[in-house]
GROMACS .gro file of C-alpha atoms in nm:
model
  239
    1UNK     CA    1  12.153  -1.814  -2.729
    2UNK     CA    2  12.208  -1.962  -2.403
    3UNK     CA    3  12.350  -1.851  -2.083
    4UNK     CA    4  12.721  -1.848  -2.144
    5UNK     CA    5  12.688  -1.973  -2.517
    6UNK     CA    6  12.599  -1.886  -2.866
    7UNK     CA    7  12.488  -2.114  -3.153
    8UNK     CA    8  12.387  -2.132  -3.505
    9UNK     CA    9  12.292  -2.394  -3.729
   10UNK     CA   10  12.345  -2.599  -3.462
   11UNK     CA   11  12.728  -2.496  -3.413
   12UNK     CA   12  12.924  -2.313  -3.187
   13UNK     CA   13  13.066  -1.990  -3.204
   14UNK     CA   14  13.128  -1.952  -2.899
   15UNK     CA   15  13.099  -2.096  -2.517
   16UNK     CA   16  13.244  -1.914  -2.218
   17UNK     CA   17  13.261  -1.662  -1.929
   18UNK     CA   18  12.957  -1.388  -2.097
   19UNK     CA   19  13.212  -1.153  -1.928
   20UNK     CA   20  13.483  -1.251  -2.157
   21UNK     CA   21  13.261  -1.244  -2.485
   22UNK     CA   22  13.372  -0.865  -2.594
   23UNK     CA   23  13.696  -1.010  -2.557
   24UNK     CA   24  13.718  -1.281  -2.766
   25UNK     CA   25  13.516  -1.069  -3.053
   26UNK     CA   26  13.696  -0.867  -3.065
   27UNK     CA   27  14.008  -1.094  -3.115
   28UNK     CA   28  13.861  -1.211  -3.405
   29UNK     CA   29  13.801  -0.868  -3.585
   30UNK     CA   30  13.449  -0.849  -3.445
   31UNK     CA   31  13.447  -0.589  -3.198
   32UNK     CA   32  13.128  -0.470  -3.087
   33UNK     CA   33  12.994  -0.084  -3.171
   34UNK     CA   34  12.965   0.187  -2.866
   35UNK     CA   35  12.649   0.221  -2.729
   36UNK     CA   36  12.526  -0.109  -2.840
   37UNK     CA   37  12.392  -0.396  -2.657
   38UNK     CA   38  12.710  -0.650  -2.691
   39UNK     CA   39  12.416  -0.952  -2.676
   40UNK     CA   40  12.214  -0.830  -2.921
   41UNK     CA   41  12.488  -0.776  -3.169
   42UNK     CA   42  12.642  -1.127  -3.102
   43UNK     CA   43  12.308  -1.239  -3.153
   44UNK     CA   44  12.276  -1.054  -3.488
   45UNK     CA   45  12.605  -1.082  -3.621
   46UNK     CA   46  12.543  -1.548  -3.580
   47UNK     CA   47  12.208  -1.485  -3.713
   48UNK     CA   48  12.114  -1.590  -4.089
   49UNK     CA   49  12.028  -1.270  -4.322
   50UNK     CA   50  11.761  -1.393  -4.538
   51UNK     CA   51  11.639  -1.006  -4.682
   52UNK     CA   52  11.845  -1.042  -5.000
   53UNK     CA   53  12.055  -1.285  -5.175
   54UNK     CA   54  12.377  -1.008  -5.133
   55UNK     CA   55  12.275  -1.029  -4.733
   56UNK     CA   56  12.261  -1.375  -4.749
   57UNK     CA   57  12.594  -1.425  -4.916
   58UNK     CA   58  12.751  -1.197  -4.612
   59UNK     CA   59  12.573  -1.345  -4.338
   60UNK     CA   60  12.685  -1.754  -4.455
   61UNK     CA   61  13.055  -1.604  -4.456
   62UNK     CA   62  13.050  -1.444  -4.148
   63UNK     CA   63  12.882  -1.741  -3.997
   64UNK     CA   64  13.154  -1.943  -4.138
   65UNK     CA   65  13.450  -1.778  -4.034
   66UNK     CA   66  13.299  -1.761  -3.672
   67UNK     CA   67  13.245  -2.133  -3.651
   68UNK     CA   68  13.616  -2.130  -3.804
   69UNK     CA   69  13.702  -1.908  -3.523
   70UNK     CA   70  13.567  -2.118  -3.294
   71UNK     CA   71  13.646  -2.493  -3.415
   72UNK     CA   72  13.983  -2.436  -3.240
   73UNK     CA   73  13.907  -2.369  -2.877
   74UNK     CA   74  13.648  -2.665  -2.915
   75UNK     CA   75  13.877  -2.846  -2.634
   76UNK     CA   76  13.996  -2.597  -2.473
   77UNK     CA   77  13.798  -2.604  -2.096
   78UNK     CA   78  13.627  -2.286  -2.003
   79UNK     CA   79  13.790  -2.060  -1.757
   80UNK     CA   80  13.565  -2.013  -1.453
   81UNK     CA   81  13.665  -1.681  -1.210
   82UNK     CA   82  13.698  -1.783  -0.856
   83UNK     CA   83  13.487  -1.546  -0.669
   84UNK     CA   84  13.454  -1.505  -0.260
   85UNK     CA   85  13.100  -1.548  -0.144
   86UNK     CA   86  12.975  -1.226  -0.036
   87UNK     CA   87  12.936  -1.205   0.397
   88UNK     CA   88  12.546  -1.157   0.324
   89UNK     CA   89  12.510  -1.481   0.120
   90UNK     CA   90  12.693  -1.696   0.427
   91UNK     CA   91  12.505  -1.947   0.677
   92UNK     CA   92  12.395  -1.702   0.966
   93UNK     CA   93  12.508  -1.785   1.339
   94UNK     CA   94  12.239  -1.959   1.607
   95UNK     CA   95  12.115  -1.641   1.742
   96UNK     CA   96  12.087  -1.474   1.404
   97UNK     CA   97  11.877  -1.759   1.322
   98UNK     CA   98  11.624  -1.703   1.652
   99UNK     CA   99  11.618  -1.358   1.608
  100UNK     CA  100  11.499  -1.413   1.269
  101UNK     CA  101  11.237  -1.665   1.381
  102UNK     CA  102  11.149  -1.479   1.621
  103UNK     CA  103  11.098  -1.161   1.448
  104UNK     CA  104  10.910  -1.362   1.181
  105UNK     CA  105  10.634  -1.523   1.474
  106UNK     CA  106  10.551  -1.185   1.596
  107UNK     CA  107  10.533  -1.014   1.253
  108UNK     CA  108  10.241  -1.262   1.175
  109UNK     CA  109  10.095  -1.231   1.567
  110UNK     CA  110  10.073  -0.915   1.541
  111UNK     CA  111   9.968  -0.861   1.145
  112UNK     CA  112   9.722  -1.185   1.152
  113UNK     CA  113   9.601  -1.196   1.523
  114UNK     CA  114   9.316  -1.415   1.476
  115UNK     CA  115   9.506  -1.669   1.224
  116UNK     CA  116   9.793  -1.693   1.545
  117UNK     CA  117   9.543  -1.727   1.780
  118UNK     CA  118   9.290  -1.938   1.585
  119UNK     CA  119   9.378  -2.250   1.810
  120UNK     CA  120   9.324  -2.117   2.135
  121UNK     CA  121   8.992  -1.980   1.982
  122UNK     CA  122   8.858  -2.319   1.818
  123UNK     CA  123   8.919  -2.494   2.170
  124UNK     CA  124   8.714  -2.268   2.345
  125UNK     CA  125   8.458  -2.346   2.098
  126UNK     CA  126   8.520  -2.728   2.101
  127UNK     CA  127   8.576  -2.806   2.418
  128UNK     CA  128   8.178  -2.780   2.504
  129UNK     CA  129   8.128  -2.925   2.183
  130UNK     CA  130   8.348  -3.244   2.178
  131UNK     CA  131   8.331  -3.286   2.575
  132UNK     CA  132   7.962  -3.316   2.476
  133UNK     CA  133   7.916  -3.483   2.201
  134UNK     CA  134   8.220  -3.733   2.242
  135UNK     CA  135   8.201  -3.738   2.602
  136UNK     CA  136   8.195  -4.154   2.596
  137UNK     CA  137   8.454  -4.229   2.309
  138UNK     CA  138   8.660  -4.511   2.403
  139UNK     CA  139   9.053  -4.504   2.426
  140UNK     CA  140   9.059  -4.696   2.110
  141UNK     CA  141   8.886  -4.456   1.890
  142UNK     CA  142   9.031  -4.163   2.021
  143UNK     CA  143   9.387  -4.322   1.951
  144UNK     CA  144   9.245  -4.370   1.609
  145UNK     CA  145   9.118  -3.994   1.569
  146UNK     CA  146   9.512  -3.907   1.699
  147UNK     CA  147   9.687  -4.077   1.467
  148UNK     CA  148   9.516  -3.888   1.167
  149UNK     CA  149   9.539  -3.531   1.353
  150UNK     CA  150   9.878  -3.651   1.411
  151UNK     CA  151   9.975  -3.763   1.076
  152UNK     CA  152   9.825  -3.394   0.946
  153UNK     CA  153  10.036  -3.198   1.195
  154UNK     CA  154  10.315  -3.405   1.043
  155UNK     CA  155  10.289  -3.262   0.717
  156UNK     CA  156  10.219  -2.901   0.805
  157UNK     CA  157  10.528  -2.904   1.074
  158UNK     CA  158  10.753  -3.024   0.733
  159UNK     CA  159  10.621  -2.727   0.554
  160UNK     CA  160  10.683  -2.490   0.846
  161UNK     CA  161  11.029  -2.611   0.865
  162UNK     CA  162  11.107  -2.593   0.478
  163UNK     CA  163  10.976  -2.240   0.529
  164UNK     CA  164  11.239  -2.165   0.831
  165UNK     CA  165  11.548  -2.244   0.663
  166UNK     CA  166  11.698  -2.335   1.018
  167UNK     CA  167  11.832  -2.664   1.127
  168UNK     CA  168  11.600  -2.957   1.215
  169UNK     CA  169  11.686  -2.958   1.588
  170UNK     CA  170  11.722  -2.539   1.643
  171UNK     CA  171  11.320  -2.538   1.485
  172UNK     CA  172  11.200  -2.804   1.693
  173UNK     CA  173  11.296  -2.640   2.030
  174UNK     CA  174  11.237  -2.272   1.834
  175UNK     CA  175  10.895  -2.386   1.809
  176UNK     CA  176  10.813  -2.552   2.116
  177UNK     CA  177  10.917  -2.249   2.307
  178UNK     CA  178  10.679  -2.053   2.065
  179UNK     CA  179  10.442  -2.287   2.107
  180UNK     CA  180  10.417  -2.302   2.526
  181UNK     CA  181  10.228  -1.951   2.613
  182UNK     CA  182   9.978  -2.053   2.379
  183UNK     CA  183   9.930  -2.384   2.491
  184UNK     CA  184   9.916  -2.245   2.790
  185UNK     CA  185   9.619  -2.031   2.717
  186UNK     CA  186   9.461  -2.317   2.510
  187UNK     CA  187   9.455  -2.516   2.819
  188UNK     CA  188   9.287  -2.249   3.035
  189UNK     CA  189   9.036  -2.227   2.770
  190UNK     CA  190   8.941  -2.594   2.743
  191UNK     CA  191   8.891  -2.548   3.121
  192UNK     CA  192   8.631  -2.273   3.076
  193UNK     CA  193   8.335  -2.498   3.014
  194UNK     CA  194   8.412  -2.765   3.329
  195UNK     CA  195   8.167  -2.577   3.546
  196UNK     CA  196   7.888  -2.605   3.311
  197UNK     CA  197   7.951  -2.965   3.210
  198UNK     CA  198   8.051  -3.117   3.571
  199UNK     CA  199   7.801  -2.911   3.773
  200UNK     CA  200   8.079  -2.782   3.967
  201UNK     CA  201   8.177  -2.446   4.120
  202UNK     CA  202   8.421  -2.223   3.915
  203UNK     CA  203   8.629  -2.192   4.211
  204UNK     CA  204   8.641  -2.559   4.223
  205UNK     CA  205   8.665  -2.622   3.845
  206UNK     CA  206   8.921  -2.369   3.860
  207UNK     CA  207   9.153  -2.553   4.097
  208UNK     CA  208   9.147  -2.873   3.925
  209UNK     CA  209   9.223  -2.728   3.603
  210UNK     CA  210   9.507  -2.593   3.810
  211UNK     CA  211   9.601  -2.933   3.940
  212UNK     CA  212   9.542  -3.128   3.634
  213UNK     CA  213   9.624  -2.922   3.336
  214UNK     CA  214   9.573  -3.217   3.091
  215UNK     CA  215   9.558  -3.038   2.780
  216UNK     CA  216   9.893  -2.835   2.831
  217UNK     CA  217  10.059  -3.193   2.918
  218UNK     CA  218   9.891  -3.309   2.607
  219UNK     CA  219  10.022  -3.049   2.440
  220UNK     CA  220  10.367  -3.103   2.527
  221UNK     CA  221  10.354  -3.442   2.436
  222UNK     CA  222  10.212  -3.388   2.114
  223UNK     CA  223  10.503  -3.177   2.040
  224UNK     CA  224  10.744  -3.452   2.173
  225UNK     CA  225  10.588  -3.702   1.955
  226UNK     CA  226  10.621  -3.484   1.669
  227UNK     CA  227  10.953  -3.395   1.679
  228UNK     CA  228  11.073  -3.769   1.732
  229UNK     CA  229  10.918  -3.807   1.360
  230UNK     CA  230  11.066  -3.545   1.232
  231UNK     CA  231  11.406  -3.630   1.355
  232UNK     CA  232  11.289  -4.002   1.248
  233UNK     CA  233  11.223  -3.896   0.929
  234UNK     CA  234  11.500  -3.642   0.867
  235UNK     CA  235  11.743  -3.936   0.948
  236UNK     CA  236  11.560  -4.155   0.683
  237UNK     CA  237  11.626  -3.909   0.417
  238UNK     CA  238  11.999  -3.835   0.484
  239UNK     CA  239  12.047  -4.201   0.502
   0.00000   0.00000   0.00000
């Protein structure tokens, strides 16, 4: 049995509404007993009764006469009930759609703390490290090292936006606004260690970090860049 159909022996007995099944069995002198499952008697009643050779006899004529039943109505379309889509199944308006968004960023910053705040956290840690360790990396190889941190954002910011069930544009600026305090505080954090690495005061450090907030404006334009390919790539698909 399938959803909307029945079959045995590889024939028909019936296809339709399942609403309309009691129906038509019973327009056929097959009505179906009180307080019994009407699919599992369907089933039953086009299943083979192998027990006995009496049961056996039955079951082949009552298979029969339903595939007789049926041969009739073989070309007759199905009729399909129009039905209005319930108000809580419809697309929700813009701000139903923030709200949502929003709700859902601050149910995981304040249920998963440190996975929310897991960047700002790794680039207090890697400033010292990378400003160290990488502190004479040509343009060239950085460029290199951004286009595979770029290409991974890529992918994750696809998944996030799969996730959302919002339009492409509404998530882009959704997240971006999301995305500022903490880039923000990411930025003040990658400033932390400039004292220690320049020889400079804090005050001083303090004031250039003011002046030149490079990693917030890198920030920003990491975002621009990656919504450009996504709306890139979103117009790829629909065309």
């Amino acid at each position: 049995m399938f959803p909307g159909a029945l079959l045995t022996s590889g024939q028909i007995v019936y296809f339709g509404c399942p609403t309309q099944m009691m129906q038509y069995f019973t327009s056929i002198d097959f009505p179906c007993p009180k307080f019994k499952n009407p699919c599992d008697f369907y089933v039953d009643l086009a299943t083979h009764d192998h027990q006995s050779p009496a049961a056996s006899a039955e079951s082949s004529a009552r298979i029969a006469k339903l595939i007789q039943c049926w041969e009739p109505l073989k070309s007759t379309p199905p009729q399909v009930t129009k039905s209005s889509v319930s108000p809580m199944l419809s697309r929700p308006s813009m701000i139903d759609s923030i709200e949502a968004v929003y709700r859902r960023n601050w149910y995981e910053l304040m249920n998963e703390p440190l996975r929310s705040l897991r960047e700002p956290l790794m680039a207090l840690l890697m400033s010292g490290i990378i400003g160290t360790a990488f502190f004479s990396m040509t343009r060239q190889k950085r460029a290199a090292a951004s286009d595979r941190i770029a290409d991974e954002q890529k992918r994750t910011a696809f998944e996030m936006l799969r996730k959302a069930g919002v339009s492409t544009i509404l998530f882009i600026n959704l997240e971006f606004l999301w995305d500022l305090p903490l880039l923000t505080l990411t930025a003040a954090l990658y400033s932390l260690p400039v004292p220690f690495l320049t020889g400079s005061s804090i005050m001083e450090a303090a004031f250039g970090a003011s002046v030149n907030s490079s990693e917030l404006t890198i920030g920003c334009q990491r975002r621009e860049v990656l919504a450009k390919m996504i709306m890139d790539d979103s117009d790829e698909r629909t065309s």
